[in-house]
Amino acid sequence: MSERSGSIYDVLLELPLFQGLSVQQLTGIIEKIPFLFTQYAAGDVIVKPDSDHDQVTFVLRGRVRLTTPVCGGNVVVSQEFEAPFTAPFHYLFGAQNRTSGYLEAITDTGVMQVSKSSFLDMVQSNRIILLHVLNMLSSVAQLQRRSLDYLEEKQLELRLAKWLLSISHHRTQLMRVDASEPVLAELLRMRPADLWRSIAVWEGKGCVEVTEGRLKLTDRYALKRYVSANSFR
């Protein structure tokens, strides 16, 4: 194995899907499964919006932005991720197989992709990968089931915090929410004044910022830590 391939193997073994595999196991998978390696320049679209979700995408180098419309498109969530990163693949199966958003390169980016059929072959060939896939899909399903829990929160700043956590990936480096004030206030069942008061609370704690009308989540870890400490008081 060359020094270059060794460094690639190190990156692959950091991906959640391959964690726990030995280099020998990973080598066997790479030799059997046809992966496609592609380079993208900053600004290139890696996964197009509303396209058939027929492959799994792994970001091995660079920084990317995942943009997803929610709430019927009235709210747009953009999240930035550093490699190594596995793009969500929960639209790979089920009745709806078209992506709801798109993935674009922020910097020069190296990507590895595998087709749906080859991905299924890989999952069936290795129990560790199978368990990782089941855990990842289950986590998405559980998150969606809990995504409305924020509406039950009586403390308005915690309601906002829980909503931000429900729509953000745990590895996001930066998240932006584009939505008009009336839409966001209605979504969170708040009066506009209460919404901005809640935002001000989290701005004061350094967890969010409002820039050019966009709500930015800048410190998800601090937000989650605070919510965990105060949700059951």
XYZ file of N, CA and C in Angstrom:
699
model
N 0.849 -1.193 0.000
C 0.000 0.000 0.000
C 0.887 1.247 0.000
N 0.604 2.187 -0.896
C 1.417 3.394 -0.991
C 1.089 4.361 0.123
N 1.968 5.354 0.298
C 1.723 6.358 1.334
C 0.440 7.126 1.040
N 0.201 7.398 -0.265
C -0.997 8.140 -0.636
C -2.256 7.346 -0.308
N -2.264 6.036 -0.672
C -3.447 5.238 -0.394
C -3.647 5.060 1.102
N -2.532 5.011 1.849
C -2.655 4.898 3.288
C -3.387 6.076 3.883
N -3.101 7.285 3.403
C -3.768 8.475 3.929
C -5.249 8.456 3.585
N -5.589 7.959 2.393
C -6.992 7.843 2.006
C -7.693 6.833 2.909
N -7.044 5.735 3.214
C -7.621 4.730 4.099
C -7.889 5.328 5.479
N -6.972 6.156 5.965
C -7.165 6.788 7.269
C -8.428 7.649 7.266
N -8.653 8.380 6.172
C -9.850 9.225 6.059
C -11.096 8.358 6.011
N -11.060 7.299 5.205
C -12.224 6.419 5.080
C -12.601 5.794 6.416
N -11.596 5.419 7.194
C -11.868 4.780 8.483
C -12.422 5.754 9.520
N -12.373 7.068 9.233
C -13.005 8.064 10.103
C -14.487 8.211 9.814
N -14.924 7.787 8.639
C -16.344 7.883 8.291
C -17.156 6.931 9.173
N -18.311 7.364 9.660
C -19.113 6.510 10.547
C -19.414 5.139 9.968
N -19.598 5.066 8.658
C -19.963 3.808 8.030
C -18.868 2.756 8.135
N -17.600 3.201 8.196
C -16.480 2.268 8.178
C -15.754 2.165 9.517
N -16.218 2.866 10.529
C -15.556 2.806 11.818
C -15.681 1.402 12.408
N -14.574 0.906 12.935
C -14.561 -0.443 13.494
C -14.012 -1.484 12.540
N -13.843 -1.099 11.250
C -13.254 -2.019 10.289
C -11.729 -1.988 10.398
N -11.099 -3.094 10.068
C -9.646 -3.124 9.956
C -9.257 -2.653 8.565
N -7.982 -2.300 8.388
C -7.502 -1.905 7.070
C -7.698 -3.045 6.076
N -7.490 -4.271 6.531
C -7.648 -5.425 5.658
C -9.105 -5.571 5.206
N -10.044 -5.376 6.137
C -11.458 -5.460 5.767
C -11.831 -4.367 4.773
N -11.344 -3.148 5.029
C -11.641 -2.044 4.128
C -11.031 -2.274 2.748
N -9.823 -2.815 2.730
C -9.170 -3.120 1.460
C -10.008 -4.116 0.655
N -10.518 -5.133 1.314
C -11.346 -6.121 0.634
C -12.602 -5.512 0.041
N -13.188 -4.555 0.763
C -14.400 -3.897 0.277
C -14.082 -3.034 -0.946
N -13.007 -2.257 -0.866
C -12.637 -1.374 -1.968
C -12.293 -2.167 -3.228
N -11.714 -3.340 -3.040
C -11.355 -4.177 -4.196
C -12.587 -4.757 -4.889
N -13.694 -4.901 -4.152
C -14.887 -5.534 -4.713
C -15.957 -4.529 -5.138
N -16.015 -3.397 -4.461
C -17.093 -2.426 -4.706
C -16.586 -1.306 -5.615
N -17.294 -0.985 -6.703
C -16.850 0.083 -7.607
C -17.195 1.480 -7.072
N -16.230 2.113 -6.438
C -16.401 3.486 -5.963
C -15.971 4.456 -7.055
N -16.644 5.595 -7.124
C -16.290 6.647 -8.069
C -15.691 7.818 -7.293
N -14.456 8.202 -7.631
C -13.781 9.317 -6.980
C -13.795 10.527 -7.921
N -14.265 11.664 -7.402
C -14.421 12.863 -8.223
C -13.914 14.084 -7.466
N -13.313 15.016 -8.199
C -12.856 16.284 -7.626
C -13.815 17.400 -8.052
N -14.146 18.271 -7.125
C -15.020 19.407 -7.409
C -14.331 20.708 -6.996
N -14.555 21.752 -7.781
C -14.035 23.072 -7.451
C -15.051 23.808 -6.585
N -14.591 24.839 -5.886
C -15.490 25.643 -5.060
C -16.640 26.178 -5.907
N -17.851 26.006 -5.407
C -19.036 26.468 -6.121
C -19.717 25.398 -6.949
N -19.043 24.268 -7.197
C -19.655 23.183 -7.968
C -20.762 22.508 -7.159
N -21.815 22.101 -7.854
C -22.899 21.347 -7.218
C -22.572 19.861 -7.312
N -22.517 19.200 -6.177
C -22.178 17.778 -6.110
C -23.431 16.916 -6.264
N -24.467 17.262 -5.541
C -25.763 16.591 -5.653
C -26.793 17.651 -6.003
N -27.475 17.485 -7.124
C -28.418 18.489 -7.607
C -29.741 18.409 -6.861
N -30.437 19.536 -6.734
C -31.740 19.519 -6.047
C -32.779 18.744 -6.838
N -33.639 18.053 -6.116
C -34.756 17.291 -6.684
C -34.290 16.255 -7.702
N -33.127 15.655 -7.447
C -32.618 14.611 -8.329
C -32.881 13.238 -7.712
N -32.832 12.199 -8.533
C -33.009 10.841 -8.025
C -31.887 10.507 -7.043
N -32.267 10.002 -5.876
C -31.267 9.652 -4.871
C -30.868 8.202 -5.103
N -29.896 7.997 -5.982
C -29.522 6.642 -6.376
C -28.072 6.323 -6.051
N -27.450 7.122 -5.170
C -26.077 6.831 -4.758
C -25.808 7.463 -3.392
N -24.772 6.952 -2.749
C -24.349 7.485 -1.450
C -23.063 8.275 -1.672
N -22.991 9.455 -1.048
C -21.881 10.383 -1.266
C -21.075 10.555 0.015
N -19.764 10.387 -0.107
C -18.837 10.587 1.009
C -17.884 11.731 0.643
N -17.799 12.722 1.496
C -16.869 13.834 1.275
C -15.565 13.502 1.989
N -14.501 13.352 1.220
C -13.210 12.930 1.780
C -12.257 14.101 2.004
N -12.490 15.206 1.296
C -11.602 16.362 1.432
C -12.390 17.628 1.147
N -12.136 18.680 1.938
C -12.758 19.967 1.672
C -13.930 20.283 2.585
N -14.642 21.318 2.238
C -15.794 21.806 2.993
C -16.989 21.906 2.046
N -18.155 21.466 2.511
C -19.345 21.439 1.667
C -20.517 22.104 2.388
N -21.522 22.453 1.586
C -22.748 23.032 2.138
C -23.938 22.180 1.702
N -24.740 21.758 2.671
C -25.954 20.993 2.416
C -27.143 21.922 2.637
N -27.941 22.142 1.604
C -29.074 23.066 1.675
C -30.365 22.290 1.498
N -31.280 22.452 2.445
C -32.514 21.667 2.449
C -33.714 22.555 2.745
N -34.737 22.538 1.885
C -35.977 23.253 2.189
C -36.822 22.430 3.154
N -37.425 23.079 4.126
C -38.327 22.414 5.064
C -39.603 23.231 5.171
N -40.597 22.649 5.798
C -41.875 23.340 6.006
C -42.450 23.814 4.675
N -42.463 22.904 3.692
C -43.025 23.242 2.398
C -42.205 24.240 1.603
N -40.931 24.390 1.959
C -40.071 25.327 1.253
C -40.095 26.732 1.810
N -40.923 26.973 2.828
C -40.990 28.306 3.435
C -39.782 28.599 4.319
N -39.082 27.538 4.710
C -37.858 27.662 5.508
C -36.758 26.895 4.772
N -35.598 27.525 4.619
C -34.464 26.867 3.965
C -33.315 26.777 4.960
N -32.824 25.559 5.178
C -31.752 25.307 6.137
C -30.481 24.964 5.370
N -29.405 25.726 5.615
C -28.107 25.470 4.993
C -27.104 25.131 6.086
N -26.402 23.998 5.917
C -25.418 23.569 6.898
C -24.078 23.309 6.222
N -22.999 23.656 6.911
C -21.662 23.455 6.378
C -20.953 22.349 7.150
N -20.205 21.519 6.402
C -19.523 20.380 6.990
C -18.100 20.286 6.458
N -17.193 19.860 7.338
C -15.815 19.579 6.956
C -15.661 18.077 6.733
N -14.834 17.717 5.762
C -14.519 16.310 5.540
C -13.752 15.739 6.741
N -13.894 14.436 6.998
C -14.731 13.475 6.278
C -16.195 13.562 6.716
N -17.088 13.423 5.744
C -18.515 13.598 6.013
C -19.320 12.690 5.085
N -20.317 12.036 5.641
C -21.231 11.208 4.858
C -22.523 11.983 4.637
N -22.851 12.264 3.397
C -24.096 12.969 3.105
C -25.277 12.088 3.508
N -26.323 12.667 4.088
C -27.482 11.861 4.494
C -28.024 11.050 3.322
N -28.371 9.784 3.597
C -28.855 8.922 2.515
C -30.210 8.302 2.835
N -31.016 8.967 3.685
C -32.298 8.378 4.056
C -33.325 8.438 2.925
N -33.032 9.174 1.833
C -33.921 9.131 0.677
C -33.517 8.027 -0.306
N -32.523 7.229 0.065
C -32.069 6.159 -0.809
C -33.104 5.048 -0.885
N -33.910 4.899 0.160
C -34.910 3.843 0.224
C -36.289 4.454 0.473
N -37.340 3.640 0.330
C -38.679 4.097 0.632
C -39.420 4.605 -0.589
N -40.610 5.169 -0.338
C -41.475 5.616 -1.431
C -40.953 6.875 -2.109
N -40.290 7.737 -1.360
C -39.770 8.991 -1.898
C -38.269 8.865 -2.100
N -37.843 8.827 -3.365
C -36.426 8.621 -3.667
C -35.784 9.811 -4.373
N -36.361 10.992 -4.198
C -35.775 12.187 -4.785
C -35.291 13.103 -3.669
N -34.101 13.656 -3.860
C -33.525 14.519 -2.835
C -34.353 15.782 -2.674
N -34.419 16.279 -1.464
C -35.167 17.509 -1.212
C -34.271 18.743 -1.250
N -32.955 18.533 -1.263
C -32.035 19.670 -1.264
C -30.873 19.424 -2.189
N -29.788 20.116 -1.931
C -28.603 19.907 -2.769
C -27.338 20.088 -1.944
N -26.250 19.507 -2.487
C -24.946 19.544 -1.834
C -23.970 20.240 -2.769
N -23.271 21.256 -2.258
C -22.321 21.986 -3.096
C -20.985 22.132 -2.380
N -19.923 22.289 -3.183
C -18.575 22.452 -2.654
C -18.334 23.912 -2.290
N -17.811 24.141 -1.089
C -17.420 25.498 -0.671
C -15.954 25.732 -1.023
N -15.145 24.702 -0.866
C -13.731 24.730 -1.234
C -13.482 23.621 -2.261
N -12.265 23.507 -2.759
C -11.919 22.353 -3.582
C -12.198 21.090 -2.765
N -12.921 20.169 -3.340
C -13.481 19.049 -2.583
C -13.253 17.722 -3.297
N -12.887 16.701 -2.515
C -12.767 15.349 -3.044
C -13.904 14.486 -2.531
N -14.569 13.791 -3.446
C -15.775 13.037 -3.101
C -15.654 11.599 -3.584
N -16.187 10.688 -2.794
C -16.313 9.287 -3.183
C -17.790 8.934 -3.205
N -18.250 8.317 -4.290
C -19.655 7.936 -4.402
C -19.786 6.469 -4.775
N -20.891 5.872 -4.341
C -21.168 4.470 -4.647
C -22.649 4.355 -5.010
N -22.946 3.588 -6.044
C -24.323 3.445 -6.504
C -25.165 2.701 -5.469
N -26.475 2.840 -5.606
C -27.389 2.190 -4.668
C -27.211 0.675 -4.665
N -27.115 0.079 -5.836
C -26.985 -1.379 -5.907
C -25.665 -1.849 -5.296
N -24.574 -1.113 -5.566
C -23.281 -1.492 -4.981
C -23.265 -1.238 -3.482
N -23.955 -0.193 -3.045
C -24.057 0.097 -1.614
C -24.757 -1.055 -0.896
N -25.827 -1.571 -1.490
C -26.542 -2.697 -0.891
C -25.656 -3.939 -0.839
N -24.865 -4.151 -1.886
C -23.927 -5.284 -1.873
C -22.933 -5.130 -0.719
N -22.437 -3.921 -0.530
C -21.465 -3.655 0.531
C -22.086 -3.872 1.911
N -23.302 -3.389 2.087
C -23.980 -3.532 3.380
C -24.221 -4.998 3.715
N -24.614 -5.776 2.711
C -24.905 -7.194 2.943
C -23.641 -8.024 3.160
N -22.504 -7.484 2.749
C -21.262 -8.265 2.843
C -20.551 -8.111 4.176
N -20.961 -7.113 4.983
C -20.225 -6.840 6.222
C -21.190 -6.466 7.334
N -21.146 -7.195 8.427
C -22.086 -6.979 9.531
C -21.848 -5.631 10.216
N -20.594 -5.212 10.313
C -20.304 -3.926 10.965
C -20.942 -2.781 10.186
N -20.785 -2.795 8.861
C -21.383 -1.749 8.026
C -22.903 -1.805 8.114
N -23.458 -3.005 8.124
C -24.915 -3.163 8.247
C -25.420 -2.513 9.529
N -24.735 -2.752 10.648
C -25.162 -2.166 11.921
C -25.050 -0.651 11.894
N -23.988 -0.133 11.257
C -23.842 1.322 11.149
C -24.984 1.923 10.338
N -25.340 1.285 9.239
C -26.432 1.785 8.395
C -27.748 1.776 9.162
N -28.026 0.689 9.864
C -29.262 0.601 10.644
C -29.298 1.678 11.726
N -28.159 1.905 12.388
C -28.099 2.945 13.420
C -28.336 4.330 12.822
N -27.737 4.594 11.656
C -27.885 5.908 11.026
C -29.321 6.148 10.576
N -29.944 5.149 9.960
C -31.327 5.303 9.523
C -32.280 5.396 10.717
N -32.002 4.631 11.763
C -32.843 4.694 12.966
C -32.731 6.054 13.639
N -31.532 6.615 13.657
C -31.339 7.933 14.270
C -32.147 9.000 13.548
N -32.174 8.922 12.215
C -32.967 9.875 11.432
C -34.448 9.718 11.748
N -34.918 8.475 11.805
C -36.328 8.221 12.092
C -36.705 8.717 13.485
N -35.831 8.489 14.463
C -36.115 8.936 15.827
C -36.089 10.457 15.929
N -35.174 11.087 15.193
C -35.105 12.547 15.197
C -36.372 13.140 14.609
N -36.858 12.571 13.512
C -38.080 13.075 12.902
C -39.276 12.891 13.824
N -39.266 11.786 14.568
C -40.370 11.548 15.500
C -40.361 12.566 16.636
N -39.147 12.999 17.033
C -39.037 13.961 18.135
C -39.056 15.408 17.662
N -39.130 15.611 16.334
C -38.939 16.953 15.792
C -40.028 17.940 16.200
N -41.177 17.440 16.658
C -42.245 18.336 17.087
C -42.282 18.514 18.608
N -41.342 17.902 19.305
C -41.327 18.013 20.757
C -41.136 19.449 21.225
N -40.478 20.250 20.396
C -40.212 21.632 20.813
C -41.501 22.406 21.049
N -42.597 22.017 20.379
C -43.849 22.750 20.531
C -44.440 22.589 21.932
N -44.025 21.544 22.644
C -44.539 21.321 23.992
C -43.771 22.116 25.042
N -42.661 22.734 24.637
C -41.826 23.457 25.582
C -42.467 24.796 25.946
N -42.679 25.019 27.257
C -43.319 26.251 27.718
C -42.353 27.436 27.707
N -41.061 27.172 28.009
C -40.075 28.250 27.985
C -39.715 28.542 26.533
N -39.995 29.758 26.091
C -39.893 30.060 24.672
C -38.468 29.974 24.138
N -37.483 30.387 24.954
C -36.104 30.288 24.467
C -35.673 28.830 24.309
N -36.201 27.951 25.170
C -35.906 26.530 25.027
C -36.660 25.933 23.843
N -37.827 26.453 23.552
C -38.566 25.999 22.375
C -37.762 26.287 21.114
N -37.208 27.492 21.019
C -36.378 27.846 19.876
C -35.138 26.965 19.810
N -34.505 26.751 20.952
C -33.291 25.940 20.996
C -33.566 24.509 20.559
N -34.650 23.918 21.035
C -34.974 22.545 20.667
C -35.272 22.428 19.180
N -35.913 23.447 18.620
C -36.181 23.416 17.187
C -34.883 23.478 16.389
N -33.979 24.356 16.789
C -32.694 24.464 16.096
C -31.923 23.149 16.161
N -31.974 22.486 17.303
C -31.297 21.192 17.430
C -31.965 20.130 16.560
N -33.290 20.209 16.420
C -34.010 19.185 15.662
C -33.746 19.264 14.167
N -33.373 20.440 13.659
C -33.162 20.588 12.217
C -31.682 20.595 11.845
N -30.794 20.464 12.827
C -29.359 20.545 12.547
C -28.684 19.193 12.762
N -27.686 18.922 11.933
C -26.874 17.706 12.048
C -25.866 17.896 13.172
N -25.556 16.828 13.888
C -24.662 16.959 15.044
C -23.246 17.364 14.644
N -22.888 17.217 13.356
C -21.537 17.575 12.929
C -21.486 18.908 12.176
N -22.577 19.630 12.155
C -22.589 20.884 11.416
C -21.591 21.882 11.998
N -20.848 22.542 11.118
C -19.903 23.577 11.534
C -20.593 24.932 11.629
N -21.582 25.133 10.768
C -22.324 26.390 10.729
C -23.666 26.114 10.073
N -24.735 26.623 10.657
C -26.061 26.443 10.077
C -26.741 27.798 9.926
N -27.363 28.003 8.764
C -28.134 29.213 8.508
C -29.582 28.835 8.238
N -30.485 29.635 8.760
C -31.913 29.436 8.534
C -32.455 30.662 7.826
N -32.998 30.462 6.629
C -33.626 31.533 5.863
C -35.137 31.379 5.962
N -35.773 32.337 6.604
C -37.229 32.319 6.741
C -37.680 33.712 7.123
N -38.859 34.093 6.676
C -39.386 35.397 7.058
C -39.815 35.367 8.516
N -39.867 36.527 9.121
C -40.269 36.609 10.530
C -41.650 36.015 10.766
N -42.671 36.331 9.931
C -43.993 35.740 10.169
C -43.990 34.218 10.072
N -43.248 33.681 9.107
C -43.195 32.218 8.938
C -42.546 31.565 10.146
N -41.420 32.116 10.588
C -40.707 31.529 11.718
C -41.523 31.642 13.005
N -42.161 32.778 13.207
C -42.976 32.965 14.407
C -44.165 31.998 14.414
N -44.794 31.818 13.258
C -45.923 30.896 13.181
C -45.472 29.458 13.391
N -44.331 29.115 12.802
C -43.801 27.763 12.954
C -43.542 27.424 14.410
N -42.988 28.376 15.150
C -42.643 28.151 16.550
C -43.788 28.497 17.504
N -44.899 28.945 16.929
C -46.075 29.334 17.720
C -45.700 30.387 18.758
N -45.068 31.433 18.265
C -44.674 32.557 19.109
C -45.168 33.862 18.493
N -45.325 34.856 19.325
C -45.510 36.199 18.802
C -44.158 36.701 18.315
N -44.136 37.548 17.289
C -42.854 38.052 16.781
C -41.962 38.646 17.870
N -42.547 39.380 18.808
C -41.745 39.978 19.879
C -41.101 38.900 20.746
N -41.847 37.813 21.018
C -41.302 36.718 21.818
C -40.211 35.972 21.047
N -40.396 35.861 19.738
C -39.389 35.206 18.909
C -38.065 35.953 18.994
N -38.104 37.263 18.811
C -36.857 38.035 18.827
C -36.256 38.121 20.227
N -37.091 38.066 21.234
C -36.580 38.027 22.602
C -35.833 36.706 22.845
N -36.383 35.605 22.322
C -35.731 34.298 22.470
C -34.421 34.250 21.694
N -34.432 34.822 20.497
C -33.198 34.876 19.706
C -32.133 35.682 20.441
N -32.563 36.791 21.066
C -31.615 37.632 21.800
C -30.976 36.880 22.968
N -31.745 35.988 23.602
C -31.203 35.188 24.702
C -30.037 34.337 24.198
N -30.226 33.680 23.057
C -29.187 32.789 22.536
C -28.043 33.554 21.898
N -28.336 34.752 21.395
C -27.239 35.604 20.924
C -26.345 35.990 22.084
N -26.962 36.312 23.213
C -26.195 36.689 24.388
C -25.324 35.569 24.918
N -25.740 34.334 24.668
C -24.955 33.173 25.113
C -23.954 32.720 24.049
N -23.921 33.412 22.915
C -22.963 33.087 21.859
C -23.317 31.874 21.029
N -24.576 31.452 21.074
C -24.980 30.250 20.337
C -25.529 30.557 18.952
N -26.122 31.731 18.775
C -26.686 32.106 17.476
C -26.303 33.535 17.144
N -26.462 33.867 15.864
C -26.279 35.237 15.392
C -27.370 35.523 14.365
N -27.709 36.790 14.226
C -28.610 37.212 13.156
C -27.817 38.147 12.251
N -27.626 37.721 10.993
C -26.851 38.491 10.031
C -27.608 38.572 8.720
N -27.856 39.778 8.240
C -28.556 40.006 6.975
C -29.883 39.247 6.926
N -30.594 39.262 8.050
C -31.893 38.614 8.115
C -31.853 37.111 8.265
N -30.653 36.516 8.346
C -30.517 35.077 8.506
C -30.191 34.732 9.955
N -30.811 33.678 10.427
C -30.505 33.168 11.755
C -29.411 32.119 11.620
N -28.283 32.326 12.281
C -27.151 31.408 12.188
C -26.931 30.706 13.518
N -26.804 29.392 13.460
C -26.419 28.590 14.625
C -24.904 28.467 14.606
N -24.251 29.057 15.584
C -22.786 29.113 15.580
C -22.133 28.181 16.594
N -22.881 27.733 17.603
C -22.304 26.842 18.609
C -23.366 25.828 19.029
N -23.488 24.766 18.248
C -24.514 23.763 18.518
C -24.230 23.017 19.818
N -22.965 22.756 20.093
C -22.612 22.000 21.289
C -23.049 22.738 22.553
N -22.779 24.047 22.605
C -23.175 24.843 23.779
C -24.688 24.885 23.908
N -25.381 24.985 22.769
C -26.838 25.007 22.787
C -27.395 23.691 23.322
N -26.848 22.588 22.848
C -27.321 21.272 23.300
C -27.027 21.071 24.781
N -25.846 21.512 25.217
C -25.484 21.360 26.624
C -26.455 22.136 27.514
N -26.803 23.336 27.100
C -27.722 24.154 27.896
C -29.122 23.525 27.921
N -29.584 23.059 26.760
C -30.905 22.433 26.693
C -30.964 21.201 27.564
N -29.915 20.385 27.509
C -29.880 19.163 28.327
C -29.926 19.487 29.819
N -29.300 20.582 30.202
C -29.241 20.957 31.621
C -30.518 21.615 32.121
N -31.336 22.152 31.201
C -32.474 22.944 31.646
C -33.835 22.402 31.215
N -33.865 21.352 30.419
C -35.139 20.873 29.885
C -36.045 20.262 30.950
N -35.481 19.693 31.987
C -36.308 18.972 32.958
C -36.423 19.676 34.304
N -36.099 20.939 34.315
C -36.213 21.666 35.576
C -37.653 22.112 35.815
